[in-house]
């Protein structure tokens, strides 16, 4: 289980409309755990309507700087209150608890990269752009947002990317031209995309049509296949042999937590990867938005907050 780290808010900066950056330093001093581009941390955001919420935010600073974590938070008016709590209540000097970092969106080695960012989806891609800018790979980035005023890090990104950046404020230029962006990349290019579901779905369809490798990170869960059936099954804990019945209307995490099984969880939507668990036996029914198609096909892990079983029994490495 990942240990909690107590941090203090060292700086808070308004980056764009409804976007605030927080710089977090360890209360105890010393070096924070290392991270790579694409990583996120879990942030405990306090009591919201009586619930203690945990939210995930991408790290968008410099991985070489182990003295601080840097996150950017978009206020989500239709959210569950976590982002509003950070915007409205957290000031410089306040202490927070974080866990991680974790990385389910790693930057893999490739001869070329195309980054597609929509809105606050720029946060994990900024660190990636910095990394590839220091190397020899061919790359470019297309960054879309509602308006220039709503686009965080646009000046920083212009300095990093120069002529490789295509800025697409929707009120001036419409949406990112995926056809032009994807048709321009050479073979072997890996596409990284983060942003709203409309952009992700369009990128998935366009990349599949061209045979391009695509890595995505979602802030909201994908729709479950309408043909999926919620069946009851049994979960066995490999370390103890204990068995637990999971009815059709409950999740694995729900059942295990109620039984006192120690399992770390956070979003309970299949988007953060916190509860990822190794599968010892059985066939998972994957319903997450984290694992790649190849990782799901391997069947050796699942996210028990949303995924289920295609048979009658799963054995989990817990």
PDB file of C-alpha atoms in Angstrom:
ATOM      1  CA  UNK A   1       0.000   0.000   0.000  1.00  0.00           C
ATOM      2  CA  UNK A   2       1.324   3.436  -0.865  1.00  0.00           C
ATOM      3  CA  UNK A   3       2.156   5.567   2.174  1.00  0.00           C
ATOM      4  CA  UNK A   4       0.570   8.953   2.646  1.00  0.00           C
ATOM      5  CA  UNK A   5       2.817  11.993   2.437  1.00  0.00           C
ATOM      6  CA  UNK A   6       2.029  15.191   4.314  1.00  0.00           C
ATOM      7  CA  UNK A   7       2.688  18.229   2.142  1.00  0.00           C
ATOM      8  CA  UNK A   8       2.322  21.962   2.557  1.00  0.00           C
ATOM      9  CA  UNK A   9       1.037  24.343  -0.101  1.00  0.00           C
ATOM     10  CA  UNK A  10       4.115  26.399  -0.920  1.00  0.00           C
ATOM     11  CA  UNK A  11       2.559  28.429  -3.745  1.00  0.00           C
ATOM     12  CA  UNK A  12      -0.775  28.903  -5.426  1.00  0.00           C
ATOM     13  CA  UNK A  13      -1.124  30.583  -8.820  1.00  0.00           C
ATOM     14  CA  UNK A  14      -4.079  31.289 -11.086  1.00  0.00           C
ATOM     15  CA  UNK A  15      -3.001  29.958 -14.487  1.00  0.00           C
ATOM     16  CA  UNK A  16      -6.141  30.463 -16.556  1.00  0.00           C
ATOM     17  CA  UNK A  17      -9.904  30.801 -16.247  1.00  0.00           C
ATOM     18  CA  UNK A  18     -10.935  28.309 -13.534  1.00  0.00           C
ATOM     19  CA  UNK A  19      -7.436  26.755 -13.320  1.00  0.00           C
ATOM     20  CA  UNK A  20      -5.195  27.093 -10.261  1.00  0.00           C
ATOM     21  CA  UNK A  21      -1.708  25.636  -9.869  1.00  0.00           C
ATOM     22  CA  UNK A  22      -0.553  24.344  -6.470  1.00  0.00           C
ATOM     23  CA  UNK A  23       3.092  23.734  -5.551  1.00  0.00           C
ATOM     24  CA  UNK A  24       3.323  21.111  -2.794  1.00  0.00           C
ATOM     25  CA  UNK A  25       6.410  20.537  -0.667  1.00  0.00           C
ATOM     26  CA  UNK A  26       6.913  17.806   1.956  1.00  0.00           C
ATOM     27  CA  UNK A  27       6.223  18.974   5.508  1.00  0.00           C
ATOM     28  CA  UNK A  28       9.114  16.861   6.784  1.00  0.00           C
ATOM     29  CA  UNK A  29      11.511  18.153   4.123  1.00  0.00           C
ATOM     30  CA  UNK A  30      13.759  15.912   2.069  1.00  0.00           C
ATOM     31  CA  UNK A  31      13.075  14.372  -1.318  1.00  0.00           C
ATOM     32  CA  UNK A  32       9.646  13.380  -2.580  1.00  0.00           C
ATOM     33  CA  UNK A  33       9.175  10.016  -4.346  1.00  0.00           C
ATOM     34  CA  UNK A  34      10.466  10.066  -7.917  1.00  0.00           C
ATOM     35  CA  UNK A  35       8.087  10.238 -10.868  1.00  0.00           C
ATOM     36  CA  UNK A  36       8.081  10.098 -14.646  1.00  0.00           C
ATOM     37  CA  UNK A  37       5.985  12.037 -17.188  1.00  0.00           C
ATOM     38  CA  UNK A  38       2.383  10.831 -17.190  1.00  0.00           C
ATOM     39  CA  UNK A  39       2.268  10.194 -13.422  1.00  0.00           C
ATOM     40  CA  UNK A  40      -0.404  11.463 -11.063  1.00  0.00           C
ATOM     41  CA  UNK A  41      -0.852  11.753  -7.316  1.00  0.00           C
ATOM     42  CA  UNK A  42      -3.887  11.166  -5.129  1.00  0.00           C
ATOM     43  CA  UNK A  43      -4.844  14.263  -3.142  1.00  0.00           C
ATOM     44  CA  UNK A  44      -7.096  14.089  -0.107  1.00  0.00           C
ATOM     45  CA  UNK A  45      -9.380  17.051  -0.631  1.00  0.00           C
ATOM     46  CA  UNK A  46     -11.180  17.229   2.695  1.00  0.00           C
ATOM     47  CA  UNK A  47     -14.759  16.887   3.779  1.00  0.00           C
ATOM     48  CA  UNK A  48     -17.285  17.590   1.037  1.00  0.00           C
ATOM     49  CA  UNK A  49     -20.901  17.069   2.131  1.00  0.00           C
ATOM     50  CA  UNK A  50     -19.674  14.757   4.872  1.00  0.00           C
ATOM     51  CA  UNK A  51     -17.479  12.614   2.623  1.00  0.00           C
ATOM     52  CA  UNK A  52     -13.681  12.469   2.721  1.00  0.00           C
ATOM     53  CA  UNK A  53     -12.795  12.663  -0.973  1.00  0.00           C
ATOM     54  CA  UNK A  54      -9.616  11.701  -2.811  1.00  0.00           C
ATOM     55  CA  UNK A  55      -8.931  13.102  -6.269  1.00  0.00           C
ATOM     56  CA  UNK A  56      -6.207  12.419  -8.843  1.00  0.00           C
ATOM     57  CA  UNK A  57      -4.123  15.187 -10.404  1.00  0.00           C
ATOM     58  CA  UNK A  58      -1.374  14.824 -13.001  1.00  0.00           C
ATOM     59  CA  UNK A  59       2.102  16.006 -12.094  1.00  0.00           C
ATOM     60  CA  UNK A  60       3.104  18.764 -14.482  1.00  0.00           C
ATOM     61  CA  UNK A  61       6.387  20.040 -13.088  1.00  0.00           C
ATOM     62  CA  UNK A  62       9.953  18.829 -13.603  1.00  0.00           C
ATOM     63  CA  UNK A  63      10.622  15.182 -12.606  1.00  0.00           C
ATOM     64  CA  UNK A  64      14.191  16.184 -11.757  1.00  0.00           C
ATOM     65  CA  UNK A  65      12.886  18.451  -8.976  1.00  0.00           C
ATOM     66  CA  UNK A  66      12.329  16.109  -6.020  1.00  0.00           C
ATOM     67  CA  UNK A  67      11.616  18.993  -3.629  1.00  0.00           C
ATOM     68  CA  UNK A  68       8.078  19.733  -4.849  1.00  0.00           C
ATOM     69  CA  UNK A  69       5.081  18.400  -6.715  1.00  0.00           C
ATOM     70  CA  UNK A  70       3.221  20.736  -9.064  1.00  0.00           C
ATOM     71  CA  UNK A  71      -0.439  20.159 -10.000  1.00  0.00           C
ATOM     72  CA  UNK A  72      -3.037  22.241 -11.847  1.00  0.00           C
ATOM     73  CA  UNK A  73      -6.680  21.974 -10.796  1.00  0.00           C
ATOM     74  CA  UNK A  74      -9.643  22.871 -12.996  1.00  0.00           C
ATOM     75  CA  UNK A  75     -12.765  23.923 -11.138  1.00  0.00           C
ATOM     76  CA  UNK A  76     -15.491  21.482 -12.166  1.00  0.00           C
ATOM     77  CA  UNK A  77     -18.902  23.097 -11.569  1.00  0.00           C
ATOM     78  CA  UNK A  78     -20.655  19.781 -12.255  1.00  0.00           C
ATOM     79  CA  UNK A  79     -18.183  17.723 -10.209  1.00  0.00           C
ATOM     80  CA  UNK A  80     -18.529  16.217  -6.747  1.00  0.00           C
ATOM     81  CA  UNK A  81     -16.936  19.128  -4.924  1.00  0.00           C
ATOM     82  CA  UNK A  82     -13.255  18.197  -4.773  1.00  0.00           C
ATOM     83  CA  UNK A  83     -11.966  20.818  -7.191  1.00  0.00           C
ATOM     84  CA  UNK A  84     -14.172  23.520  -5.664  1.00  0.00           C
ATOM     85  CA  UNK A  85     -12.795  22.649  -2.210  1.00  0.00           C
ATOM     86  CA  UNK A  86      -9.229  23.138  -3.437  1.00  0.00           C
ATOM     87  CA  UNK A  87     -10.091  26.380  -5.233  1.00  0.00           C
ATOM     88  CA  UNK A  88     -12.120  27.915  -2.426  1.00  0.00           C
ATOM     89  CA  UNK A  89     -10.492  26.694   0.779  1.00  0.00           C
ATOM     90  CA  UNK A  90      -6.840  25.837   0.228  1.00  0.00           C
ATOM     91  CA  UNK A  91      -4.295  28.632   0.576  1.00  0.00           C
ATOM     92  CA  UNK A  92      -0.522  28.907   0.930  1.00  0.00           C
ATOM     93  CA  UNK A  93       0.593  27.309   4.180  1.00  0.00           C
ATOM     94  CA  UNK A  94      -2.219  24.755   4.334  1.00  0.00           C
ATOM     95  CA  UNK A  95      -1.295  21.099   4.768  1.00  0.00           C
ATOM     96  CA  UNK A  96      -2.632  18.273   2.593  1.00  0.00           C
ATOM     97  CA  UNK A  97      -2.130  14.521   2.418  1.00  0.00           C
ATOM     98  CA  UNK A  98      -1.157  12.900  -0.879  1.00  0.00           C
ATOM     99  CA  UNK A  99      -0.364   9.381  -2.084  1.00  0.00           C
ATOM    100  CA  UNK A 100       1.622   8.160  -5.041  1.00  0.00           C
ATOM    101  CA  UNK A 101       2.845   8.929  -7.547  1.00  0.00           C
ATOM    102  CA  UNK A 102       1.373   6.307  -9.882  1.00  0.00           C
ATOM    103  CA  UNK A 103       1.762   6.124 -13.637  1.00  0.00           C
ATOM    104  CA  UNK A 104      -0.755   4.429 -15.918  1.00  0.00           C
ATOM    105  CA  UNK A 105       0.065   6.817 -18.764  1.00  0.00           C
ATOM    106  CA  UNK A 106       3.813   6.300 -19.270  1.00  0.00           C
ATOM    107  CA  UNK A 107       5.847   7.855 -22.053  1.00  0.00           C
ATOM    108  CA  UNK A 108       7.180   4.931 -24.073  1.00  0.00           C
ATOM    109  CA  UNK A 109      10.183   4.954 -26.366  1.00  0.00           C
ATOM    110  CA  UNK A 110       9.259   5.820 -29.955  1.00  0.00           C
ATOM    111  CA  UNK A 111      10.796   7.488 -33.011  1.00  0.00           C
ATOM    112  CA  UNK A 112       8.043  10.104 -32.996  1.00  0.00           C
ATOM    113  CA  UNK A 113       5.230  11.513 -30.891  1.00  0.00           C
ATOM    114  CA  UNK A 114       2.009  13.413 -31.479  1.00  0.00           C
ATOM    115  CA  UNK A 115       0.420  14.939 -28.393  1.00  0.00           C
ATOM    116  CA  UNK A 116      -3.264  15.887 -28.426  1.00  0.00           C
ATOM    117  CA  UNK A 117      -4.435  17.936 -25.442  1.00  0.00           C
ATOM    118  CA  UNK A 118      -7.905  19.216 -24.678  1.00  0.00           C
ATOM    119  CA  UNK A 119      -8.353  21.698 -21.836  1.00  0.00           C
ATOM    120  CA  UNK A 120      -6.890  20.528 -18.518  1.00  0.00           C
ATOM    121  CA  UNK A 121      -5.660  17.444 -20.390  1.00  0.00           C
ATOM    122  CA  UNK A 122      -2.524  19.469 -21.040  1.00  0.00           C
ATOM    123  CA  UNK A 123      -1.220  18.655 -17.539  1.00  0.00           C
ATOM    124  CA  UNK A 124       0.322  15.195 -18.128  1.00  0.00           C
ATOM    125  CA  UNK A 125       1.363  16.108 -21.665  1.00  0.00           C
ATOM    126  CA  UNK A 126       3.377  19.147 -20.561  1.00  0.00           C
ATOM    127  CA  UNK A 127       5.915  16.976 -18.739  1.00  0.00           C
ATOM    128  CA  UNK A 128       6.025  14.643 -21.740  1.00  0.00           C
ATOM    129  CA  UNK A 129       6.678  17.546 -24.108  1.00  0.00           C
ATOM    130  CA  UNK A 130       9.556  18.713 -21.934  1.00  0.00           C
ATOM    131  CA  UNK A 131      11.044  15.217 -21.967  1.00  0.00           C
ATOM    132  CA  UNK A 132      10.869  14.669 -25.724  1.00  0.00           C
ATOM    133  CA  UNK A 133      12.040  18.223 -26.449  1.00  0.00           C
ATOM    134  CA  UNK A 134      15.338  17.259 -24.822  1.00  0.00           C
ATOM    135  CA  UNK A 135      15.763  14.244 -27.130  1.00  0.00           C
ATOM    136  CA  UNK A 136      15.978  13.534 -30.835  1.00  0.00           C
ATOM    137  CA  UNK A 137      12.519  12.142 -31.598  1.00  0.00           C
ATOM    138  CA  UNK A 138      10.223  13.922 -34.026  1.00  0.00           C
ATOM    139  CA  UNK A 139       7.229  15.369 -32.217  1.00  0.00           C
ATOM    140  CA  UNK A 140       4.463  17.935 -32.253  1.00  0.00           C
ATOM    141  CA  UNK A 141       1.604  18.961 -30.007  1.00  0.00           C
ATOM    142  CA  UNK A 142      -1.914  20.213 -30.696  1.00  0.00           C
ATOM    143  CA  UNK A 143      -3.572  21.945 -27.749  1.00  0.00           C
ATOM    144  CA  UNK A 144      -7.245  22.887 -27.802  1.00  0.00           C
ATOM    145  CA  UNK A 145      -9.353  24.806 -25.312  1.00  0.00           C
ATOM    146  CA  UNK A 146     -12.476  26.934 -25.018  1.00  0.00           C
ATOM    147  CA  UNK A 147     -10.452  30.153 -25.396  1.00  0.00           C
ATOM    148  CA  UNK A 148      -6.892  31.388 -24.917  1.00  0.00           C
ATOM    149  CA  UNK A 149      -7.852  32.659 -21.466  1.00  0.00           C
ATOM    150  CA  UNK A 150      -8.943  29.152 -20.475  1.00  0.00           C
ATOM    151  CA  UNK A 151      -5.772  27.395 -21.652  1.00  0.00           C
ATOM    152  CA  UNK A 152      -3.293  26.807 -18.833  1.00  0.00           C
ATOM    153  CA  UNK A 153       0.452  26.679 -19.561  1.00  0.00           C
ATOM    154  CA  UNK A 154       0.053  28.021 -23.095  1.00  0.00           C
ATOM    155  CA  UNK A 155       3.039  30.388 -22.732  1.00  0.00           C
ATOM    156  CA  UNK A 156       5.187  27.708 -21.069  1.00  0.00           C
ATOM    157  CA  UNK A 157       4.310  25.255 -23.804  1.00  0.00           C
ATOM    158  CA  UNK A 158       5.158  27.779 -26.510  1.00  0.00           C
ATOM    159  CA  UNK A 159       8.624  28.128 -24.995  1.00  0.00           C
ATOM    160  CA  UNK A 160       9.045  24.329 -24.841  1.00  0.00           C
ATOM    161  CA  UNK A 161       7.598  23.472 -28.241  1.00  0.00           C
ATOM    162  CA  UNK A 162       8.191  26.529 -30.400  1.00  0.00           C
ATOM    163  CA  UNK A 163       7.004  25.808 -33.938  1.00  0.00           C
ATOM    164  CA  UNK A 164       5.939  22.289 -32.948  1.00  0.00           C
ATOM    165  CA  UNK A 165       2.913  23.714 -31.091  1.00  0.00           C
ATOM    166  CA  UNK A 166      -0.483  24.202 -32.728  1.00  0.00           C
ATOM    167  CA  UNK A 167      -2.707  26.193 -30.390  1.00  0.00           C
ATOM    168  CA  UNK A 168      -6.424  25.783 -31.106  1.00  0.00           C
ATOM    169  CA  UNK A 169      -8.711  28.104 -29.084  1.00  0.00           C
ATOM    170  CA  UNK A 170     -12.206  26.902 -29.944  1.00  0.00           C
ATOM    171  CA  UNK A 171     -13.714  30.398 -30.011  1.00  0.00           C
ATOM    172  CA  UNK A 172     -11.176  31.373 -32.702  1.00  0.00           C
ATOM    173  CA  UNK A 173     -10.401  28.196 -34.645  1.00  0.00           C
ATOM    174  CA  UNK A 174     -12.947  25.533 -33.769  1.00  0.00           C
ATOM    175  CA  UNK A 175     -11.782  22.059 -32.737  1.00  0.00           C
ATOM    176  CA  UNK A 176      -8.420  20.369 -33.273  1.00  0.00           C
ATOM    177  CA  UNK A 177      -8.170  19.169 -36.888  1.00  0.00           C
ATOM    178  CA  UNK A 178      -7.451  15.503 -36.160  1.00  0.00           C
ATOM    179  CA  UNK A 179      -7.362  14.546 -39.838  1.00  0.00           C
ATOM    180  CA  UNK A 180      -4.593  17.036 -40.612  1.00  0.00           C
ATOM    181  CA  UNK A 181      -2.690  16.271 -37.411  1.00  0.00           C
ATOM    182  CA  UNK A 182      -2.740  12.497 -37.865  1.00  0.00           C
ATOM    183  CA  UNK A 183      -2.129  12.500 -41.610  1.00  0.00           C
ATOM    184  CA  UNK A 184       1.059  14.504 -41.071  1.00  0.00           C
ATOM    185  CA  UNK A 185       2.820  12.055 -38.726  1.00  0.00           C
ATOM    186  CA  UNK A 186       5.436   9.571 -40.012  1.00  0.00           C
ATOM    187  CA  UNK A 187       5.205   5.787 -39.441  1.00  0.00           C
ATOM    188  CA  UNK A 188       6.080   4.673 -35.930  1.00  0.00           C
ATOM    189  CA  UNK A 189       4.598   7.752 -34.291  1.00  0.00           C
ATOM    190  CA  UNK A 190       2.852   7.148 -30.966  1.00  0.00           C
ATOM    191  CA  UNK A 191      -0.138   9.380 -30.247  1.00  0.00           C
ATOM    192  CA  UNK A 192      -0.814  10.549 -26.690  1.00  0.00           C
ATOM    193  CA  UNK A 193      -4.197  12.088 -25.980  1.00  0.00           C
ATOM    194  CA  UNK A 194      -5.734  13.543 -22.829  1.00  0.00           C
ATOM    195  CA  UNK A 195      -8.823  15.680 -22.529  1.00  0.00           C
ATOM    196  CA  UNK A 196     -12.623  15.480 -22.735  1.00  0.00           C
ATOM    197  CA  UNK A 197     -14.342  12.303 -23.835  1.00  0.00           C
ATOM    198  CA  UNK A 198     -15.329  13.796 -27.194  1.00  0.00           C
ATOM    199  CA  UNK A 199     -11.656  14.310 -28.105  1.00  0.00           C
ATOM    200  CA  UNK A 200     -10.625  10.899 -26.809  1.00  0.00           C
ATOM    201  CA  UNK A 201     -13.357   9.069 -28.709  1.00  0.00           C
ATOM    202  CA  UNK A 202     -12.557  10.935 -31.921  1.00  0.00           C
ATOM    203  CA  UNK A 203      -8.826  10.203 -31.517  1.00  0.00           C
ATOM    204  CA  UNK A 204      -9.521   6.516 -30.885  1.00  0.00           C
ATOM    205  CA  UNK A 205     -11.577   6.203 -34.055  1.00  0.00           C
ATOM    206  CA  UNK A 206      -9.129   8.193 -36.184  1.00  0.00           C
ATOM    207  CA  UNK A 207      -6.038   6.353 -34.923  1.00  0.00           C
ATOM    208  CA  UNK A 208      -7.689   2.961 -35.373  1.00  0.00           C
ATOM    209  CA  UNK A 209      -8.511   3.837 -38.992  1.00  0.00           C
ATOM    210  CA  UNK A 210      -4.849   4.703 -39.629  1.00  0.00           C
ATOM    211  CA  UNK A 211      -3.266   1.905 -37.625  1.00  0.00           C
ATOM    212  CA  UNK A 212      -1.581   4.364 -35.252  1.00  0.00           C
ATOM    213  CA  UNK A 213      -0.705   3.439 -31.680  1.00  0.00           C
ATOM    214  CA  UNK A 214      -2.684   5.578 -29.229  1.00  0.00           C
ATOM    215  CA  UNK A 215      -2.262   6.055 -25.487  1.00  0.00           C
ATOM    216  CA  UNK A 216      -5.031   7.881 -23.619  1.00  0.00           C
ATOM    217  CA  UNK A 217      -5.775   9.111 -20.131  1.00  0.00           C
ATOM    218  CA  UNK A 218      -9.331   9.789 -19.062  1.00  0.00           C
ATOM    219  CA  UNK A 219     -10.697  12.000 -16.316  1.00  0.00           C
ATOM    220  CA  UNK A 220     -14.131  10.357 -16.579  1.00  0.00           C
ATOM    221  CA  UNK A 221     -15.004   6.684 -17.119  1.00  0.00           C
ATOM    222  CA  UNK A 222     -15.748   5.246 -20.530  1.00  0.00           C
ATOM    223  CA  UNK A 223     -19.244   4.015 -21.196  1.00  0.00           C
ATOM    224  CA  UNK A 224     -19.738   0.356 -20.334  1.00  0.00           C
ATOM    225  CA  UNK A 225     -20.524  -1.931 -23.262  1.00  0.00           C
ATOM    226  CA  UNK A 226     -24.344  -2.120 -23.365  1.00  0.00           C
ATOM    227  CA  UNK A 227     -24.030  -5.870 -23.963  1.00  0.00           C
ATOM    228  CA  UNK A 228     -22.176  -6.363 -20.648  1.00  0.00           C
ATOM    229  CA  UNK A 229     -24.008  -8.503 -18.094  1.00  0.00           C
ATOM    230  CA  UNK A 230     -23.589  -8.101 -14.336  1.00  0.00           C
ATOM    231  CA  UNK A 231     -23.256 -11.683 -13.099  1.00  0.00           C
ATOM    232  CA  UNK A 232     -22.610 -12.907  -9.576  1.00  0.00           C
ATOM    233  CA  UNK A 233     -19.284 -14.644  -8.905  1.00  0.00           C
ATOM    234  CA  UNK A 234     -16.838 -15.569  -6.161  1.00  0.00           C
ATOM    235  CA  UNK A 235     -13.545 -13.868  -5.333  1.00  0.00           C
ATOM    236  CA  UNK A 236     -10.802 -15.820  -3.585  1.00  0.00           C
ATOM    237  CA  UNK A 237      -7.915 -14.080  -1.821  1.00  0.00           C
ATOM    238  CA  UNK A 238      -4.723 -15.906  -2.828  1.00  0.00           C
ATOM    239  CA  UNK A 239      -2.807 -15.193   0.398  1.00  0.00           C
ATOM    240  CA  UNK A 240      -5.475 -16.529   2.755  1.00  0.00           C
ATOM    241  CA  UNK A 241      -7.815 -18.672   0.674  1.00  0.00           C
ATOM    242  CA  UNK A 242     -10.764 -16.652   1.957  1.00  0.00           C
ATOM    243  CA  UNK A 243     -13.724 -16.548  -0.411  1.00  0.00           C
ATOM    244  CA  UNK A 244     -16.252 -13.776  -0.908  1.00  0.00           C
ATOM    245  CA  UNK A 245     -19.481 -13.827  -2.893  1.00  0.00           C
ATOM    246  CA  UNK A 246     -19.931 -10.807  -5.177  1.00  0.00           C
ATOM    247  CA  UNK A 247     -23.589 -10.391  -6.147  1.00  0.00           C
ATOM    248  CA  UNK A 248     -24.601  -8.915  -9.479  1.00  0.00           C
ATOM    249  CA  UNK A 249     -25.439  -5.541  -7.960  1.00  0.00           C
ATOM    250  CA  UNK A 250     -22.190  -4.972  -5.995  1.00  0.00           C
ATOM    251  CA  UNK A 251     -18.569  -4.397  -6.959  1.00  0.00           C
ATOM    252  CA  UNK A 252     -15.556  -6.424  -5.873  1.00  0.00           C
ATOM    253  CA  UNK A 253     -14.179  -3.455  -3.944  1.00  0.00           C
ATOM    254  CA  UNK A 254     -17.496  -2.890  -2.181  1.00  0.00           C
ATOM    255  CA  UNK A 255     -17.663  -6.513  -1.013  1.00  0.00           C
ATOM    256  CA  UNK A 256     -14.016  -6.746   0.049  1.00  0.00           C
ATOM    257  CA  UNK A 257     -14.008  -3.464   1.974  1.00  0.00           C
ATOM    258  CA  UNK A 258     -17.201  -4.464   3.768  1.00  0.00           C
ATOM    259  CA  UNK A 259     -15.491  -7.721   4.771  1.00  0.00           C
ATOM    260  CA  UNK A 260     -12.462  -5.895   6.146  1.00  0.00           C
ATOM    261  CA  UNK A 261     -10.061  -6.834   3.346  1.00  0.00           C
ATOM    262  CA  UNK A 262      -7.231  -4.298   2.988  1.00  0.00           C
ATOM    263  CA  UNK A 263      -7.510  -2.903  -0.526  1.00  0.00           C
ATOM    264  CA  UNK A 264      -6.526   0.620  -1.532  1.00  0.00           C
ATOM    265  CA  UNK A 265      -9.089   2.451  -3.638  1.00  0.00           C
ATOM    266  CA  UNK A 266      -9.819   6.007  -4.659  1.00  0.00           C
ATOM    267  CA  UNK A 267     -12.012   7.048  -7.603  1.00  0.00           C
ATOM    268  CA  UNK A 268     -14.140   3.851  -7.709  1.00  0.00           C
ATOM    269  CA  UNK A 269     -14.842   4.712 -11.362  1.00  0.00           C
ATOM    270  CA  UNK A 270     -12.027   2.784 -13.053  1.00  0.00           C
ATOM    271  CA  UNK A 271     -10.084   5.894 -14.067  1.00  0.00           C
ATOM    272  CA  UNK A 272      -7.265   6.347 -11.531  1.00  0.00           C
ATOM    273  CA  UNK A 273      -5.701   2.870 -11.334  1.00  0.00           C
ATOM    274  CA  UNK A 274      -5.248   2.996  -7.551  1.00  0.00           C
ATOM    275  CA  UNK A 275      -6.904  -0.381  -6.939  1.00  0.00           C
ATOM    276  CA  UNK A 276      -5.164  -2.277  -9.779  1.00  0.00           C
ATOM    277  CA  UNK A 277      -4.795  -5.896  -8.641  1.00  0.00           C
ATOM    278  CA  UNK A 278      -3.015  -8.950 -10.044  1.00  0.00           C
ATOM    279  CA  UNK A 279      -5.275 -11.798 -11.218  1.00  0.00           C
ATOM    280  CA  UNK A 280      -3.977 -15.246 -10.234  1.00  0.00           C
ATOM    281  CA  UNK A 281      -6.798 -17.236 -11.834  1.00  0.00           C
ATOM    282  CA  UNK A 282     -10.071 -16.564 -13.629  1.00  0.00           C
ATOM    283  CA  UNK A 283     -11.083 -14.376 -16.558  1.00  0.00           C
ATOM    284  CA  UNK A 284     -11.677 -10.680 -15.839  1.00  0.00           C
ATOM    285  CA  UNK A 285     -14.557  -8.735 -17.337  1.00  0.00           C
ATOM    286  CA  UNK A 286     -12.701  -5.460 -17.845  1.00  0.00           C
ATOM    287  CA  UNK A 287     -14.692  -2.254 -17.464  1.00  0.00           C
ATOM    288  CA  UNK A 288     -11.956   0.217 -16.597  1.00  0.00           C
ATOM    289  CA  UNK A 289     -10.638   3.244 -18.457  1.00  0.00           C
ATOM    290  CA  UNK A 290      -6.980   2.706 -17.497  1.00  0.00           C
ATOM    291  CA  UNK A 291      -5.593  -0.520 -18.951  1.00  0.00           C
ATOM    292  CA  UNK A 292      -4.698  -0.635 -22.631  1.00  0.00           C
ATOM    293  CA  UNK A 293      -6.359  -3.119 -24.965  1.00  0.00           C
ATOM    294  CA  UNK A 294      -3.202  -5.256 -24.787  1.00  0.00           C
ATOM    295  CA  UNK A 295      -3.152  -5.159 -20.984  1.00  0.00           C
ATOM    296  CA  UNK A 296      -6.805  -6.118 -20.788  1.00  0.00           C
ATOM    297  CA  UNK A 297      -6.302  -8.974 -23.267  1.00  0.00           C
ATOM    298  CA  UNK A 298      -3.461 -10.359 -21.120  1.00  0.00           C
ATOM    299  CA  UNK A 299      -5.976 -10.905 -18.326  1.00  0.00           C
ATOM    300  CA  UNK A 300      -3.369 -10.817 -15.560  1.00  0.00           C
ATOM    301  CA  UNK A 301      -4.715  -7.753 -13.747  1.00  0.00           C
ATOM    302  CA  UNK A 302      -7.944  -5.833 -13.259  1.00  0.00           C
ATOM    303  CA  UNK A 303      -9.424  -2.823 -11.527  1.00  0.00           C
ATOM    304  CA  UNK A 304     -11.818  -4.326  -8.978  1.00  0.00           C
ATOM    305  CA  UNK A 305     -13.696  -1.079  -8.393  1.00  0.00           C
ATOM    306  CA  UNK A 306     -15.544  -1.560 -11.692  1.00  0.00           C
ATOM    307  CA  UNK A 307     -14.405  -4.784 -13.392  1.00  0.00           C
ATOM    308  CA  UNK A 308     -16.041  -8.135 -12.835  1.00  0.00           C
ATOM    309  CA  UNK A 309     -15.631 -11.801 -13.830  1.00  0.00           C
ATOM    310  CA  UNK A 310     -16.600 -13.582 -17.038  1.00  0.00           C
ATOM    311  CA  UNK A 311     -16.783 -16.899 -15.216  1.00  0.00           C
ATOM    312  CA  UNK A 312     -17.744 -18.015 -11.727  1.00  0.00           C
ATOM    313  CA  UNK A 313     -14.520 -17.316  -9.828  1.00  0.00           C
ATOM    314  CA  UNK A 314     -11.560 -14.948  -9.647  1.00  0.00           C
ATOM    315  CA  UNK A 315      -8.433 -15.468  -7.561  1.00  0.00           C
ATOM    316  CA  UNK A 316      -6.767 -12.166  -6.677  1.00  0.00           C
ATOM    317  CA  UNK A 317      -3.269 -11.500  -5.355  1.00  0.00           C
ATOM    318  CA  UNK A 318      -4.323  -9.754  -2.154  1.00  0.00           C
TER     319      UNK A 318
END
